[in-house]
Amino acid sequence: MIEMKHVEKSYRQVPVLRDVNFRIERGEYVFLKGDSGSGKSTLLKILYRDIEDYSGEVTLDGKPLRSLARYESRRIAGTIFQTFELLGRKTVYENVALAGEVIGRREDEIKQETLNLLHRVGLSGKQDRYPHELSGGEQQRVAIARALLNKPKVLLADEPTGNLDPANAEKILDLLKQLNEEEGITMFIVTHAEELSHKYQARTLYVREGRVEE
Ligand code: ADP
Ligand code: MG
């Protein structure tokens, strides 16, 4: 599902990723850890096409990343972030449905799947609320529903629990694990929460000195 070979990335001649090599198979649930500033977000940004000036080879769903249009890779890989990135003036329903509208999907299909997903992430009955009327954990659930609306094969999560208290953080990781097991979505999750990632004995990659280690 994801492969990097000899990936290098520098910011103004300062190398951050020096020689990154790893492979994630379809259906895996993998954590990515490393010290603050080690390059975890940089690595994820390459995968979701926020950074294009890197060297080396990246493969997504078996295709060279550079051969895919940005919108194509973003349909394969959904994203969620520490800061949720919801639109404050749109309701929960609208935040999720918008992901389908921007790629021109049919309205009735969007409606049905948005409501299904909101139920799936535990937000039934909250579709007309605004983000500020939700807890942090609930906001992250909206972001997860939005990321899943267009049926990505992989979810890239950059510290998805970083703004949550431990109880809510655990619930979000439980939900991601459930989605991985039940829907087969590949999960690649940046976290520095040591205790949380150990609960599942998941495969863990570490960014260290510009390289990725098992
Ligand atoms: P992490 O997510 O592991 O904390 P990042 O990938 O965000 O690390 O950053 C890795 C390093 O690259 C840090 O030293 C950071 O300051 C630097 N960096 C990140 N983004 C930029 C940028 N746009 N311009 C210059 N330096 C950057
Ligand atoms: Mg980061």
Coordinates of C-alpha atoms and ligand atoms in Angstrom, one line a residue:
M1 CA 0.0 0.0 0.0
I2 CA 2.9 2.4 0.8
E3 CA 6.5 2.1 0.0
M4 CA 9.4 4.5 0.2
K5 CA 12.8 3.8 -1.3
H6 CA 15.8 6.1 -0.7
V7 CA 13.6 9.1 0.1
E8 CA 15.4 12.3 1.0
K9 CA 14.0 15.6 1.9
S10 CA 15.8 18.8 3.0
Y11 CA 14.5 22.2 4.0
R12 CA 16.9 24.9 2.7
Q13 CA 19.8 22.5 2.4
V14 CA 19.1 21.0 5.9
P15 CA 18.4 17.3 5.5
V16 CA 15.4 16.0 7.5
L17 CA 14.8 12.7 5.8
R18 CA 18.2 11.2 4.7
D19 CA 17.5 7.8 3.4
V20 CA 14.0 6.5 4.2
N21 CA 13.1 3.0 3.3
F22 CA 10.0 1.0 4.4
R23 CA 7.0 -0.8 3.2
I24 CA 3.5 -1.1 4.5
E25 CA 1.2 -3.9 3.2
R26 CA -2.5 -3.5 2.5
G27 CA -4.6 -3.9 5.7
E28 CA -1.7 -3.1 8.1
Y29 CA -2.1 -1.0 11.2
V30 CA 1.2 0.8 11.8
F31 CA 2.4 3.5 14.1
L32 CA 5.1 6.0 13.2
K33 CA 7.0 7.5 16.1
G34 CA 10.0 9.7 16.7
D35 CA 11.2 12.7 18.6
S36 CA 9.6 16.1 18.0
G37 CA 11.3 17.5 14.9
S38 CA 12.5 14.1 13.6
G39 CA 10.5 14.4 10.4
K40 CA 7.3 12.4 11.0
S41 CA 5.0 15.1 9.6
T42 CA 7.4 15.7 6.7
L43 CA 7.1 12.0 5.8
L44 CA 3.3 12.0 5.9
K45 CA 3.2 15.3 3.9
I46 CA 5.1 13.6 1.1
L47 CA 2.4 10.8 1.1
Y48 CA -0.6 13.2 1.0
R49 CA 1.1 15.4 -1.6
D50 CA 1.7 18.5 0.5
I51 CA 5.4 18.2 -0.3
E52 CA 6.5 17.5 -3.9
D53 CA 10.1 18.4 -3.8
Y54 CA 11.8 15.3 -2.4
S55 CA 14.0 12.7 -4.0
G56 CA 13.7 8.9 -4.0
E57 CA 10.8 6.7 -4.9
V58 CA 7.4 6.6 -3.3
T59 CA 4.7 4.1 -4.1
L60 CA 1.0 4.4 -3.1
D61 CA -1.4 1.5 -3.8
G62 CA 1.2 -0.1 -6.1
K63 CA 1.6 3.0 -8.3
P64 CA 4.5 5.5 -8.3
L65 CA 3.3 8.6 -6.4
R66 CA 4.6 10.9 -9.1
S67 CA 2.4 9.1 -11.7
L68 CA -0.8 10.0 -9.8
A69 CA -2.5 13.3 -10.0
R70 CA -2.9 14.9 -6.6
Y71 CA -6.6 14.3 -6.5
E72 CA -6.0 10.6 -7.3
S73 CA -3.6 10.1 -4.5
R74 CA -5.9 12.0 -2.1
R75 CA -8.7 9.6 -2.9
I76 CA -6.5 6.6 -2.1
A77 CA -5.2 8.2 1.1
G78 CA -7.4 10.1 3.5
T79 CA -6.0 12.3 6.2
I80 CA -6.7 13.4 9.7
F81 CA -4.8 15.8 11.9
Q82 CA -4.1 16.8 15.5
T83 CA -6.0 20.0 14.9
F84 CA -9.1 18.3 13.3
E85 CA -9.2 20.9 10.5
L86 CA -13.0 21.2 10.5
L87 CA -14.8 24.2 8.9
G88 CA -16.2 26.2 11.8
R89 CA -19.1 27.7 9.9
K90 CA -20.4 24.4 8.6
T91 CA -22.3 21.8 10.5
V92 CA -21.1 18.3 11.3
Y93 CA -23.1 16.9 8.4
E94 CA -21.9 19.6 6.0
N95 CA -18.2 19.1 7.0
V96 CA -18.5 15.4 6.0
A97 CA -20.7 15.8 2.9
L98 CA -18.5 18.5 1.5
A99 CA -15.8 15.8 0.8
G100 CA -18.2 14.1 -1.6
E101 CA -19.5 17.4 -3.1
V102 CA -16.0 18.6 -4.1
I103 CA -15.4 15.5 -6.2
G104 CA -18.9 15.7 -7.8
R105 CA -20.6 12.7 -6.2
R106 CA -24.4 12.2 -6.4
E107 CA -26.3 14.0 -3.7
D108 CA -28.4 11.1 -2.5
E109 CA -25.4 8.9 -2.3
I110 CA -23.5 11.5 -0.3
K111 CA -26.4 11.9 2.1
Q112 CA -26.8 8.2 2.8
E113 CA -23.1 7.6 3.3
T114 CA -22.6 10.7 5.4
L115 CA -25.4 9.6 7.8
N116 CA -24.0 6.0 7.8
L117 CA -20.5 7.2 8.6
L118 CA -21.7 9.6 11.4
H119 CA -23.5 6.6 12.9
R120 CA -20.4 4.5 12.5
V121 CA -18.1 6.9 14.4
G122 CA -20.7 7.4 17.1
L123 CA -22.2 10.8 16.2
S124 CA -25.8 9.8 15.4
G125 CA -28.0 12.7 16.2
K126 CA -25.3 15.3 16.2
Q127 CA -25.2 16.1 12.5
D128 CA -26.7 19.6 12.9
R129 CA -24.2 20.7 15.5
Y130 CA -21.3 23.0 14.7
P131 CA -17.7 22.0 15.5
H132 CA -17.4 24.3 18.5
E133 CA -20.5 22.6 20.1
L134 CA -18.6 19.3 20.2
S135 CA -15.8 17.9 22.4
G136 CA -12.4 17.4 20.9
G137 CA -12.9 13.6 20.7
E138 CA -16.2 14.2 18.8
Q139 CA -14.5 16.7 16.5
Q140 CA -11.9 14.1 15.6
R141 CA -14.7 11.7 14.9
V142 CA -16.2 14.1 12.4
A143 CA -12.8 14.4 10.7
I144 CA -12.5 10.6 10.5
A145 CA -16.0 10.4 8.9
R146 CA -15.0 13.1 6.4
A147 CA -11.7 11.3 5.6
L148 CA -13.6 8.0 5.0
L149 CA -16.5 9.4 2.8
N150 CA -14.7 8.8 -0.5
K151 CA -13.6 5.3 0.6
P152 CA -9.8 5.7 0.8
K153 CA -7.7 2.6 1.0
V154 CA -5.4 4.1 3.6
L155 CA -5.8 6.6 6.4
L156 CA -2.8 8.8 7.2
A157 CA -3.1 10.3 10.7
D158 CA -0.7 12.9 12.0
E159 CA -0.9 12.8 15.8
P160 CA -4.7 12.3 15.8
T161 CA -4.9 12.1 19.6
G162 CA -2.4 15.0 20.3
N163 CA -5.2 17.4 21.4
L164 CA -7.2 14.8 23.4
D165 CA -7.2 13.7 27.0
P166 CA -6.0 10.1 27.6
A167 CA -9.5 8.6 27.8
N168 CA -10.7 10.2 24.5
A169 CA -7.3 9.5 22.9
E170 CA -7.8 5.8 23.6
K171 CA -11.3 5.9 22.2
I172 CA -10.1 7.4 19.0
L173 CA -7.4 4.8 18.6
D174 CA -10.0 2.1 19.4
L175 CA -12.1 3.4 16.6
L176 CA -9.2 3.5 14.1
K177 CA -8.4 -0.1 15.1
Q178 CA -12.0 -1.1 14.6
L179 CA -12.1 0.5 11.1
N180 CA -8.9 -1.2 10.2
E181 CA -10.2 -4.6 11.2
E182 CA -13.7 -4.3 10.0
E183 CA -13.3 -2.3 6.8
G184 CA -9.7 -3.3 6.0
I185 CA -8.5 0.3 5.8
T186 CA -4.7 0.5 6.1
M187 CA -3.8 2.8 9.0
F188 CA -0.6 4.8 9.3
I189 CA -0.6 6.7 12.5
V190 CA 1.9 9.2 13.8
T191 CA 1.9 9.3 17.5
H192 CA 4.3 9.9 20.3
A193 CA 2.0 8.5 23.0
E194 CA 4.1 5.5 24.1
E195 CA 1.5 3.8 26.3
L196 CA -1.3 4.1 23.8
S197 CA 0.4 2.4 20.8
H198 CA 1.4 -0.5 23.0
K199 CA -2.1 -1.5 23.8
Y200 CA -2.5 -3.2 20.4
Q201 CA 1.1 -4.4 20.1
A202 CA 1.0 -2.9 16.6
R203 CA 3.9 -2.7 14.2
T204 CA 5.8 0.5 15.0
L205 CA 8.3 2.4 12.8
Y206 CA 10.6 5.0 14.2
V207 CA 12.1 8.0 12.5
R208 CA 15.6 8.4 13.8
E209 CA 18.4 10.6 12.3
G210 CA 16.6 10.9 9.0
R211 CA 16.0 7.1 8.6
V212 CA 13.0 4.8 9.4
E213 CA 13.7 1.8 11.6
E214 CA 11.4 -1.0 12.6
Ligands
ADP1 P1 7.9 16.0 13.4 O1 6.6 16.0 12.8 O2 8.6 14.7 13.6 O3 7.9 16.8 14.7 P2 8.5 17.7 11.1 O4 8.5 16.8 10.0 O5 7.4 18.6 11.3 O6 8.9 16.9 12.4 O7 9.8 18.6 11.0 C1 11.1 18.1 10.9 C2 12.2 19.2 10.8 O8 12.0 19.9 9.7 C3 12.1 20.1 12.0 O9 13.4 20.5 12.4 C4 11.3 21.3 11.5 O10 11.7 22.5 12.1 C5 11.8 21.3 10.0 N1 10.7 21.8 9.1 C6 9.5 21.3 9.0 N2 8.8 22.0 8.1 C7 9.6 23.0 7.6 C8 9.5 24.1 6.6 N3 8.4 24.2 5.9 N4 10.6 24.9 6.4 C9 11.7 24.7 7.1 N5 11.9 23.7 8.0 C10 10.9 22.9 8.3
MG2 MG 4.7 16.6 13.4

